[in-house]
Amino acid sequence: MTLHEDLNHLMAQAMSGGGKEAIDRQHARGKKTARERIDLLVDPGSFHEIDLFVTHRSNQFGMEKHRPFTDGVITGWGKVDGKTVYLYSQDFTIMGGSLGEAHGLKIAKIMDLAYQNGAPLIAINDSGGARIQEGVDALAAYGEIFYRNMRASGVIPQISIILGPCAGGAVYSPAITDFIFMTEENSYMFITGPEVIKAVTGEEVDFATLGGAKVHTAQSGVAHFTEPDEERLMTKVRWLLSYLPSNNLTPPDIQATEDPPTRLLEDISEIVPDVPHKPYDIHQVIERLVDQGEFLEVQEAFAQNLVVGFARIDGQPVGIVANQPAVLAGVLDIDASDKGARFIRFCDAFHIPLVTLVDTPGFLPGVDQEYHGVIRHGAKLIFAYAEATVPKVSVILRKAYGGAYIVMSSKHLRGDINFAWPTAEIAVMGPEGAVRIIYRKELSSADNTQQLETALIEQYRAELATPLVAASRGYLDAIIQPQETRLKIAAALEVLKEKRAPTPARKHTNLPL
Ligand code: HXC
């Protein structure tokens, strides 16, 4: 039989993955196959596979008897909403999706194509990790992937989707990419598994408690998005892609919107209380501000005192960074700094303007924060804002105290257009703390300490904690009515469209890590 005659048979064999039994096992766990996942992600009929007939060349540990086509990973390209993406999808039904030399080099090839042709890379992970039988060749292939993840960083968007185990050094490819998606069940990431942990430290822990989606989206901050099932997860990946450009040389798409940029935020004053200490949910402000109230929150469950995510204003994709007064009064801490800095740097790399909503009493005081390096981590946020050259528009809603005033996209870090509501309070610290420090002697010798303190706080607030001083220096460009916030931001983004901000020649900055 000629190859031509045999091709259909060989292709059918290659397309059948690890066989019916392994596929049934995969389905029984509530998991899709590698090919079903691709179908969920890309536009119907748009997927083109390459390297279908690749096999490994290992002859050790009986491997010579088993050389399955694809070597356990499907690679190729397709379209998402009409735009090209390159992708790979590990096939757990073939040797547990483990990564040997051929498997790894297939991935490296598709990464090269994505990088050279300027389109996003999407990695669907479901793998037992380095293929044990292939030893150092498996490790070498991982190294090739990590290198390419680094090289593509800031050039093309890179998205990792974890739909099974992702263990050992294998976690570091997703960790270098821009966003990690995990399903609530069946998705695990850890450096060492429960058995090794038990042997080394004596701790007993199961897969989910060690590295499930809940841990990584809420606690460690490793993952950015989670959904209950693979269908909803893929819908979210498509949603995320809708905000992103294909690469760093093209701006993101502007979408026509029915939502007028001049729409007034009629009820905004009822949401944000005048009283500085009263909490409210910043999501309610964001929903009113952006086109059609559509907001894709990133790291929703992690460091909830800072809210970050993507939206559109007058059709223009923007990155929103907002203090959240409903959680820890909106303070900045270590996790919030890390979360904000990484998001800002992503937006800056891919021409997505930043809109910052400020309402924070400052950095969280405490021994724990100091011991864990709030100085080092907080520095990342300052660095990221200062370094970002995309249009930066900010609005101070209420409190902007201390270092947090400077950090949150202030004019001094080259914020382009800085607004404040009349309720904004800008000061070195909150009135209560300030009065106790600068009037310590007067308060300790007063007949009625409480009465004096209240009067001094009022005086401090009237003199210093208003936006007028900052506006008189030009640190604020305008004091705006809360109802006009959308209109003003939309107008600012419009005039900043052609912003140019050359950066000095250097190898790279030395971001505090
Ligand atoms: C070779 C592997 C494999 C691996 C799984 N398989 N992992 N083959 N190398 N790393 C094979 C199994 O032998 C089995 O083959 C098939 O895949 C399915 O695996 P099961 O164990 O039956 O599946 P399950 O019970 O679901 O368990 C999945 C698992 C477990 C939790 C992933 O297989 C496991 O613990 N594997 C080892 C994980 C690991 O320690 N990997 C190395 C990490 S270190 P058959 O033929 O029976 O179907 C690492 C270093 C990278 O990755 C360094 C980069 C810098």
Coordinates of C-alpha atoms and ligand atoms in Angstrom, one line a residue:
M1 CA 0.0 0.0 0.0
T2 CA 1.4 3.5 -0.9
L3 CA 1.5 6.2 1.7
H4 CA -1.2 8.0 -0.2
E5 CA -3.5 5.0 0.2
D6 CA -2.5 4.5 3.8
L7 CA -2.7 8.1 4.9
N8 CA -6.3 8.1 6.0
H9 CA -5.6 5.0 8.1
L10 CA -2.5 6.6 9.7
M11 CA -4.4 9.9 10.3
A12 CA -7.3 8.1 12.0
Q13 CA -4.8 6.3 14.2
A14 CA -3.0 9.6 15.1
M15 CA -6.3 11.3 15.8
S16 CA -7.4 8.6 18.2
G17 CA -5.0 9.7 21.0
G18 CA -4.3 7.1 23.6
G19 CA -7.3 4.9 22.6
K20 CA -10.9 4.4 23.7
E21 CA -10.1 3.2 27.2
A22 CA -7.8 6.1 28.1
I23 CA -10.3 8.6 26.5
D24 CA -13.2 7.0 28.6
R25 CA -11.1 7.4 31.7
Q26 CA -10.4 11.1 30.8
H27 CA -14.2 11.7 30.3
A28 CA -15.1 9.8 33.5
R29 CA -13.0 12.3 35.5
G30 CA -15.1 15.2 33.9
K31 CA -12.2 16.1 31.6
K32 CA -12.3 16.7 27.9
T33 CA -9.7 15.4 25.5
A34 CA -7.0 17.6 24.1
R35 CA -8.8 17.9 20.7
E36 CA -12.2 18.6 22.3
R37 CA -10.6 21.4 24.3
I38 CA -9.2 23.0 21.1
D39 CA -12.7 22.7 19.5
L40 CA -14.1 24.6 22.6
L41 CA -11.6 27.4 22.2
V42 CA -11.3 28.2 18.5
D43 CA -13.8 29.4 15.9
P44 CA -15.4 26.3 14.3
G45 CA -13.4 24.7 11.5
S46 CA -10.4 27.1 12.0
F47 CA -7.9 24.7 13.6
H48 CA -4.9 23.6 11.5
E49 CA -2.7 21.0 13.1
I50 CA 1.0 20.4 12.5
D51 CA 3.4 17.7 13.5
L52 CA 0.7 15.0 13.7
F53 CA 3.2 12.3 12.9
V54 CA 5.9 13.2 15.3
T55 CA 7.1 10.4 17.6
H56 CA 9.7 10.1 20.3
R57 CA 13.1 8.5 19.6
S58 CA 13.7 7.0 23.0
N59 CA 14.8 3.4 23.2
Q60 CA 15.1 3.1 27.0
F61 CA 12.8 1.5 29.5
G62 CA 10.8 -0.3 26.8
M63 CA 9.9 2.9 25.0
E64 CA 11.0 1.5 21.7
K65 CA 7.8 -0.7 21.7
H66 CA 5.5 2.3 22.0
R67 CA 5.9 5.3 19.7
P68 CA 2.4 7.0 19.5
F69 CA 1.8 9.7 16.9
T70 CA 1.7 13.3 18.2
D71 CA 3.9 12.2 21.2
G72 CA 1.2 13.4 23.5
V73 CA 0.7 17.0 22.4
I74 CA -1.5 18.6 19.7
T75 CA 0.0 21.7 18.1
G76 CA -1.3 24.1 15.5
W77 CA -3.1 27.4 14.9
G78 CA -6.7 28.6 14.8
K79 CA -8.8 31.7 15.0
V80 CA -10.5 33.2 18.0
D81 CA -13.2 35.7 16.9
G82 CA -11.5 35.8 13.5
K83 CA -8.0 36.5 14.9
T84 CA -5.1 34.0 14.7
V85 CA -3.8 32.3 17.8
Y86 CA -1.2 29.5 18.1
L87 CA -1.8 26.8 20.6
Y88 CA -0.8 23.5 22.0
S89 CA -2.9 21.0 24.0
Q90 CA -1.3 18.2 25.9
D91 CA -3.0 14.8 25.5
F92 CA -3.2 13.1 28.9
T93 CA -4.4 9.9 27.2
I94 CA -0.9 9.4 25.7
M95 CA 1.7 8.7 28.4
G96 CA -0.1 11.0 30.8
G97 CA 0.7 14.0 28.6
S98 CA 4.3 13.7 29.9
L99 CA 6.8 15.9 28.2
G100 CA 9.7 14.2 26.4
E101 CA 12.1 15.5 23.8
A102 CA 9.8 15.3 20.8
H103 CA 6.8 16.6 22.7
G104 CA 8.8 19.5 24.0
L105 CA 10.3 20.4 20.7
K106 CA 6.8 20.4 19.1
I107 CA 5.8 23.0 21.7
A108 CA 9.0 25.0 21.0
K109 CA 8.2 25.0 17.3
I110 CA 4.7 26.4 17.7
M111 CA 6.0 29.0 20.2
D112 CA 8.5 30.1 17.5
L113 CA 5.7 30.4 15.0
A114 CA 3.6 32.5 17.4
Y115 CA 6.6 34.7 18.2
Q116 CA 7.7 35.2 14.6
N117 CA 4.2 35.9 13.4
G118 CA 3.0 38.1 16.2
A119 CA 0.0 36.2 17.5
P120 CA -1.0 35.1 21.0
L121 CA 0.2 31.7 22.3
I122 CA -2.3 29.5 24.2
A123 CA -1.0 26.6 26.2
I124 CA -3.4 23.9 27.3
N125 CA -1.7 21.9 30.1
D126 CA -2.6 18.4 31.3
S127 CA 0.5 16.5 32.0
G128 CA 2.4 14.3 34.4
G129 CA 5.4 16.5 33.8
A130 CA 8.9 15.6 32.6
R131 CA 8.8 12.1 30.9
I132 CA 10.7 10.0 33.4
Q133 CA 12.0 7.6 30.8
E134 CA 13.6 10.3 28.7
G135 CA 15.7 11.8 31.6
V136 CA 17.8 14.8 30.7
D137 CA 16.2 15.1 27.2
A138 CA 12.9 15.9 28.9
L139 CA 14.5 18.5 31.1
A140 CA 16.3 20.1 28.2
A141 CA 13.0 20.4 26.3
Y142 CA 11.4 22.2 29.3
G143 CA 14.4 24.6 29.3
E144 CA 13.7 25.3 25.6
I145 CA 10.1 26.2 26.5
F146 CA 11.0 28.4 29.4
Y147 CA 13.5 30.3 27.3
R148 CA 10.9 30.9 24.6
N149 CA 8.3 32.0 27.2
M150 CA 10.7 34.7 28.4
R151 CA 11.6 35.7 24.8
A152 CA 7.9 36.2 23.9
S153 CA 7.1 38.1 27.1
G154 CA 5.9 41.5 26.2
V155 CA 5.9 40.6 22.5
I156 CA 2.8 38.4 22.2
P157 CA 0.2 37.7 24.9
Q158 CA 0.8 34.2 26.4
I159 CA -2.1 32.4 28.2
S160 CA -1.8 29.1 30.1
I161 CA -4.9 26.9 30.8
I162 CA -4.4 24.2 33.4
L163 CA -6.8 21.4 33.0
G164 CA -5.1 18.6 34.8
P165 CA -1.9 18.1 36.8
C166 CA 0.9 20.6 36.2
A167 CA 3.6 19.5 38.6
G168 CA 7.3 20.0 39.3
G169 CA 9.3 22.3 37.1
A170 CA 6.4 22.2 34.6
V171 CA 4.7 24.9 36.5
Y172 CA 7.3 27.4 35.5
S173 CA 6.2 27.8 31.9
P174 CA 2.7 28.9 33.0
A175 CA 4.2 31.0 35.7
I176 CA 6.2 33.0 33.1
T177 CA 3.2 33.5 30.9
D178 CA 0.8 36.4 31.3
F179 CA -2.4 34.7 32.6
I180 CA -3.2 31.3 34.1
F181 CA -6.7 29.8 34.0
M182 CA -7.7 26.8 36.2
T183 CA -10.9 24.8 36.5
E184 CA -12.3 24.5 40.0
E185 CA -11.9 20.7 39.9
N186 CA -9.2 18.6 38.2
S187 CA -6.6 21.4 37.9
Y188 CA -3.5 21.3 40.1
M189 CA -0.2 23.1 40.2
F190 CA 2.6 22.4 42.6
I191 CA 6.4 22.1 42.7
T192 CA 6.4 18.9 44.8
G193 CA 3.4 16.6 45.2
P194 CA 1.7 15.3 48.4
E195 CA 3.9 12.2 48.6
V196 CA 7.2 14.1 48.5
I197 CA 6.0 16.7 50.9
K198 CA 5.0 13.9 53.4
A199 CA 8.4 12.3 53.0
V200 CA 10.3 15.6 53.4
T201 CA 8.3 17.6 55.9
G202 CA 5.8 15.1 57.3
E203 CA 2.9 17.3 56.3
E204 CA -0.2 15.5 55.0
V205 CA -2.1 17.3 52.3
D206 CA -4.2 16.3 49.3
F207 CA -3.9 17.6 45.7
A208 CA -6.7 20.2 45.9
T209 CA -5.5 21.6 49.3
L210 CA -2.0 21.8 48.0
G211 CA -2.4 23.3 44.6
G212 CA -6.0 23.4 43.4
A213 CA -7.7 26.4 41.8
K214 CA -9.0 27.8 45.1
V215 CA -5.5 27.9 46.6
H216 CA -3.9 29.5 43.5
T217 CA -6.7 32.1 42.8
A218 CA -7.3 33.2 46.3
Q219 CA -4.2 32.5 48.3
S220 CA -1.0 32.2 46.3
G221 CA -2.0 34.6 43.5
V222 CA -0.4 32.2 41.0
A223 CA -3.6 31.8 38.9
H224 CA -5.8 34.6 37.5
F225 CA -9.1 33.0 36.5
T226 CA -11.2 30.0 37.5
E227 CA -14.5 28.6 36.3
P228 CA -16.4 25.5 37.3
D229 CA -15.9 23.7 34.0
E230 CA -13.9 23.6 30.8
E231 CA -16.6 25.1 28.7
R232 CA -17.0 28.2 30.8
L233 CA -13.2 28.5 31.2
M234 CA -12.7 28.6 27.4
T235 CA -15.5 31.2 27.1
K236 CA -13.5 33.3 29.5
V237 CA -10.3 32.9 27.6
R238 CA -12.0 34.2 24.5
W239 CA -13.4 37.1 26.5
L240 CA -9.9 38.0 27.7
L241 CA -8.5 37.8 24.2
S242 CA -11.1 40.3 23.0
Y243 CA -9.3 43.0 24.9
L244 CA -5.8 42.1 23.8
P245 CA -3.9 43.0 20.7
S246 CA -2.1 40.2 18.7
N247 CA 1.3 41.6 19.6
N248 CA 3.2 44.6 21.0
L249 CA 3.3 46.4 17.7
T250 CA -0.4 46.6 17.2
P251 CA -2.9 48.4 19.4
P252 CA -5.9 46.5 20.7
D253 CA -9.2 46.7 18.7
I254 CA -11.6 49.5 19.4
Q255 CA -15.2 48.3 19.3
A256 CA -18.1 50.4 18.4
T257 CA -20.4 50.8 21.4
E258 CA -24.0 51.9 21.9
D259 CA -23.1 53.2 25.3
P260 CA -22.5 57.0 24.9
P261 CA -19.2 58.3 26.3
T262 CA -21.1 61.3 27.6
R263 CA -23.4 59.2 29.7
L264 CA -23.7 60.7 33.2
L265 CA -23.3 58.5 36.3
E266 CA -26.6 59.7 37.8
D267 CA -26.6 57.7 41.0
I268 CA -22.9 57.6 41.7
S269 CA -23.1 59.9 44.8
E270 CA -25.5 57.4 46.5
I271 CA -22.9 54.7 46.1
V272 CA -19.8 56.5 47.4
P273 CA -20.5 57.9 50.8
D274 CA -19.0 61.3 51.7
V275 CA -17.9 60.1 55.1
P276 CA -14.3 58.9 54.5
H277 CA -14.4 55.8 56.7
K278 CA -17.7 54.4 55.3
P279 CA -17.0 51.4 53.0
Y280 CA -18.6 50.8 49.6
D281 CA -18.0 48.3 46.8
I282 CA -15.8 49.8 44.1
H283 CA -17.2 47.3 41.6
Q284 CA -20.4 49.4 41.6
V285 CA -18.4 52.4 40.5
I286 CA -16.5 50.5 37.8
E287 CA -19.8 48.9 36.4
R288 CA -21.3 52.4 36.0
L289 CA -18.2 53.8 34.5
V290 CA -17.4 51.4 31.7
D291 CA -19.2 50.5 28.5
Q292 CA -22.3 48.4 29.1
G293 CA -21.0 47.7 32.6
E294 CA -18.8 44.9 31.2
F295 CA -15.7 44.3 33.4
L296 CA -13.4 41.3 33.2
E297 CA -11.9 41.2 36.6
V298 CA -8.4 39.7 36.9
Q299 CA -7.4 37.8 40.1
E300 CA -10.8 38.5 41.5
A301 CA -10.3 36.4 44.7
F302 CA -6.7 37.5 45.4
A303 CA -5.7 40.7 47.3
Q304 CA -9.2 41.9 47.0
N305 CA -8.3 45.3 48.5
L306 CA -7.1 46.2 45.0
V307 CA -9.4 45.5 42.0
V308 CA -7.8 45.1 38.6
G309 CA -9.3 44.1 35.2
F310 CA -10.2 44.9 31.6
A311 CA -13.1 46.9 30.3
R312 CA -13.8 49.4 27.5
I313 CA -14.5 53.1 27.7
D314 CA -16.0 54.5 24.4
G315 CA -14.9 51.3 22.8
Q316 CA -11.3 51.6 23.8
P317 CA -9.9 48.7 25.9
V318 CA -8.6 49.9 29.2
G319 CA -6.9 48.4 32.3
I320 CA -8.8 49.4 35.4
V321 CA -6.8 49.6 38.7
A322 CA -8.9 50.6 41.7
N323 CA -8.6 50.5 45.5
Q324 CA -11.4 48.6 47.1
P325 CA -12.7 50.4 50.3
A326 CA -14.9 47.3 51.0
V327 CA -11.9 45.2 51.8
L328 CA -9.4 46.3 54.4
A329 CA -10.5 49.8 53.7
G330 CA -8.7 49.7 50.4
V331 CA -5.2 49.7 51.9
L332 CA -2.2 48.7 49.8
D333 CA -0.2 45.7 51.1
I334 CA 2.3 43.2 49.7
D335 CA -0.2 41.1 47.7
A336 CA -2.0 44.2 46.3
S337 CA 1.3 45.7 45.2
D338 CA 2.3 42.5 43.4
K339 CA -1.1 42.2 41.8
G340 CA -1.3 45.8 40.7
A341 CA 2.3 45.9 39.4
R342 CA 2.0 42.8 37.3
F343 CA -1.3 44.0 35.7
I344 CA 0.1 47.5 35.0
R345 CA 3.2 46.1 33.3
F346 CA 1.0 43.8 31.2
C347 CA -1.2 46.7 30.0
D348 CA 1.9 48.9 29.4
A349 CA 3.5 46.1 27.2
F350 CA 0.4 45.8 25.1
H351 CA -0.8 49.4 24.6
I352 CA -3.8 49.2 27.0
P353 CA -4.3 52.6 28.7
L354 CA -4.6 52.6 32.5
V355 CA -7.6 54.1 34.4
T356 CA -6.9 54.4 38.1
L357 CA -9.6 55.0 40.7
V358 CA -8.1 56.1 44.0
D359 CA -9.6 55.7 47.5
T360 CA -7.0 54.4 49.9
P361 CA -5.8 55.2 53.4
G362 CA -2.2 54.2 52.4
F363 CA 0.0 51.2 53.0
L364 CA -1.0 48.6 55.6
P365 CA 1.1 49.1 58.8
G366 CA 2.3 46.1 60.7
V367 CA 5.3 43.9 61.7
D368 CA 4.1 41.1 59.4
Q369 CA 4.1 43.3 56.4
E370 CA 7.5 44.8 57.2
Y371 CA 9.1 41.4 57.8
H372 CA 7.7 40.1 54.5
G373 CA 9.1 43.0 52.6
V374 CA 6.3 45.5 52.0
I375 CA 9.1 48.0 51.1
R376 CA 10.3 45.7 48.3
H377 CA 6.8 44.8 47.1
G378 CA 5.4 48.3 47.4
A379 CA 8.3 49.5 45.3
K380 CA 7.1 47.3 42.4
L381 CA 3.8 49.2 42.2
I382 CA 5.6 52.6 42.2
F383 CA 8.0 51.3 39.6
A384 CA 5.3 49.9 37.4
Y385 CA 3.3 53.1 37.4
A386 CA 6.4 55.3 36.8
E387 CA 7.6 53.0 34.0
A388 CA 4.3 52.7 32.2
T389 CA 4.2 54.9 29.1
V390 CA 0.6 54.1 28.0
P391 CA -2.0 56.8 28.6
K392 CA -2.6 57.1 32.4
V393 CA -5.8 58.7 33.7
S394 CA -6.7 58.8 37.3
V395 CA -9.6 59.9 39.6
I396 CA -9.3 60.4 43.3
L397 CA -12.7 59.6 44.7
R398 CA -12.0 60.1 48.4
K399 CA -8.9 59.3 50.3
A400 CA -5.4 59.5 48.9
Y401 CA -3.1 59.5 51.9
G402 CA 0.6 59.2 52.2
G403 CA 2.7 57.1 49.9
A404 CA -0.4 55.7 48.3
Y405 CA -1.2 59.2 46.9
I406 CA 2.1 59.2 45.0
V407 CA 1.8 55.5 44.0
M408 CA -1.6 55.5 42.5
S409 CA -0.9 57.0 39.1
S410 CA -0.1 60.5 40.5
K411 CA 1.2 63.4 38.3
H412 CA 4.6 62.9 39.9
L413 CA 4.9 59.4 38.4
R414 CA 3.8 61.0 35.1
G415 CA 0.1 60.4 35.3
D416 CA -1.2 62.1 32.1
I417 CA -4.6 63.4 33.3
N418 CA -5.4 63.5 37.0
F419 CA -8.9 64.2 38.2
A420 CA -10.4 64.4 41.7
W421 CA -13.9 64.5 43.0
P422 CA -14.8 67.4 45.4
T423 CA -14.8 64.7 48.2
A424 CA -11.1 63.9 47.7
E425 CA -8.8 64.2 50.6
I426 CA -5.1 64.4 49.8
A427 CA -2.7 64.5 52.7
V428 CA 0.4 63.0 54.2
M429 CA -1.8 61.0 56.5
G430 CA -5.4 60.8 57.7
P431 CA -6.7 63.7 59.8
E432 CA -6.9 61.6 63.0
G433 CA -3.3 60.3 62.9
A434 CA -2.0 63.7 61.8
V435 CA -3.7 65.6 64.6
R436 CA -2.4 63.2 67.2
I437 CA 1.2 63.7 66.0
I438 CA 1.4 67.4 65.4
Y439 CA -0.8 68.4 68.4
R440 CA 0.4 65.7 70.9
K441 CA 1.4 68.3 73.6
E442 CA -1.7 70.4 73.3
L443 CA -3.9 67.3 73.4
S444 CA -2.2 65.8 76.5
S445 CA -2.6 69.1 78.5
A446 CA -6.1 70.0 77.3
D447 CA -9.0 70.0 79.8
N448 CA -11.3 68.4 77.3
T449 CA -9.1 66.3 75.0
Q450 CA -11.9 64.8 73.0
Q451 CA -13.4 68.2 72.2
L452 CA -10.1 69.7 71.2
E453 CA -9.2 66.7 69.0
T454 CA -12.5 66.9 67.1
A455 CA -12.0 70.6 66.5
L456 CA -8.4 70.1 65.3
I457 CA -9.4 67.2 63.0
E458 CA -12.1 69.5 61.4
Q459 CA -9.5 72.2 61.0
Y460 CA -6.9 69.9 59.4
R461 CA -9.5 68.4 57.1
A462 CA -10.6 71.9 55.9
E463 CA -7.1 73.2 55.4
L464 CA -5.1 70.2 54.1
A465 CA -7.3 67.2 53.3
T466 CA -9.1 68.7 50.3
P467 CA -8.3 68.4 46.6
L468 CA -8.0 72.2 46.4
V469 CA -4.3 72.4 47.5
A470 CA -3.3 69.8 45.0
A471 CA -5.3 71.5 42.3
S472 CA -3.7 74.8 43.1
R473 CA -0.3 73.3 42.5
G474 CA -1.4 71.7 39.2
Y475 CA -0.9 68.2 40.7
L476 CA -4.5 67.7 39.7
D477 CA -5.7 68.8 36.3
A478 CA -9.4 69.3 37.3
I479 CA -11.8 68.8 40.1
I480 CA -14.8 67.1 38.5
Q481 CA -18.4 66.3 39.5
P482 CA -18.7 62.5 40.2
Q483 CA -21.6 62.3 37.7
E484 CA -19.2 63.5 34.9
T485 CA -16.5 60.8 35.6
R486 CA -17.2 58.7 32.5
L487 CA -17.4 61.7 30.2
K488 CA -14.2 63.2 31.6
I489 CA -12.2 59.9 31.4
A490 CA -13.5 59.2 27.9
A491 CA -12.4 62.7 26.7
A492 CA -9.0 62.3 28.4
L493 CA -8.4 58.9 26.7
E494 CA -9.4 60.4 23.4
V495 CA -6.8 63.2 23.5
L496 CA -4.1 60.8 24.7
K497 CA -4.5 58.4 21.8
E498 CA -1.3 59.5 20.1
K499 CA 0.7 59.8 23.2
R500 CA 4.5 59.4 22.6
A501 CA 6.8 58.8 25.6
P502 CA 10.3 57.7 24.5
T503 CA 12.3 55.8 27.0
P504 CA 16.1 56.0 27.4
A505 CA 18.3 53.4 25.8
R506 CA 19.3 50.7 28.3
K507 CA 19.5 47.0 28.5
H508 CA 16.5 46.8 30.8
T509 CA 15.3 48.3 34.1
N510 CA 16.1 46.6 37.4
L511 CA 12.5 46.1 38.7
P512 CA 12.5 45.5 42.4
L513 CA 11.5 41.8 42.7
Ligands
HXC1 C1 6.2 9.2 32.2 C2 4.1 9.3 33.1 C3 4.4 10.4 33.8 C4 5.8 10.9 33.7 C5 2.4 10.0 34.2 N1 2.8 9.0 33.3 N2 3.4 10.8 34.5 N3 5.0 8.7 32.2 N4 6.6 10.3 32.9 N5 6.2 12.0 34.4 C6 2.1 7.9 32.7 C7 1.7 6.8 33.7 O1 2.8 5.9 33.8 C8 0.5 6.2 33.1 O2 1.0 5.4 32.0 C9 -0.2 7.4 32.5 O3 0.8 8.4 32.3 C10 -1.3 8.0 33.3 O4 -0.8 8.1 34.6 P1 -1.5 7.6 35.9 O5 -0.6 7.7 37.0 O6 -2.2 6.4 35.6 O7 -2.7 8.7 36.1 P2 -3.2 9.4 37.4 O8 -3.6 8.3 38.4 O9 -4.3 10.3 37.0 O10 -2.0 10.2 38.0 C11 -1.6 11.4 37.3 C12 -0.3 11.9 38.0 C13 0.7 10.7 38.2 C14 -0.7 12.5 39.3 C15 0.3 13.0 37.1 O11 0.9 10.0 37.0 C16 2.0 11.2 38.7 O12 2.3 11.5 39.9 N6 3.0 11.2 37.7 C17 4.3 11.7 38.0 C18 4.3 13.1 38.2 C19 5.7 13.6 38.4 O13 6.3 13.5 39.5 N7 6.3 14.1 37.3 C20 7.6 14.6 37.3 C21 7.6 16.0 37.9 S1 9.2 16.7 38.0 P3 0.2 4.1 31.6 O14 1.1 3.5 30.6 O15 0.0 3.3 32.8 O16 -1.1 4.6 31.1 C22 9.2 17.5 36.6 C23 10.5 18.1 36.4 C24 10.4 19.1 35.3 O17 8.3 17.6 35.8 C25 11.6 20.0 35.4 C26 11.5 21.1 34.4 C27 12.6 22.0 34.8

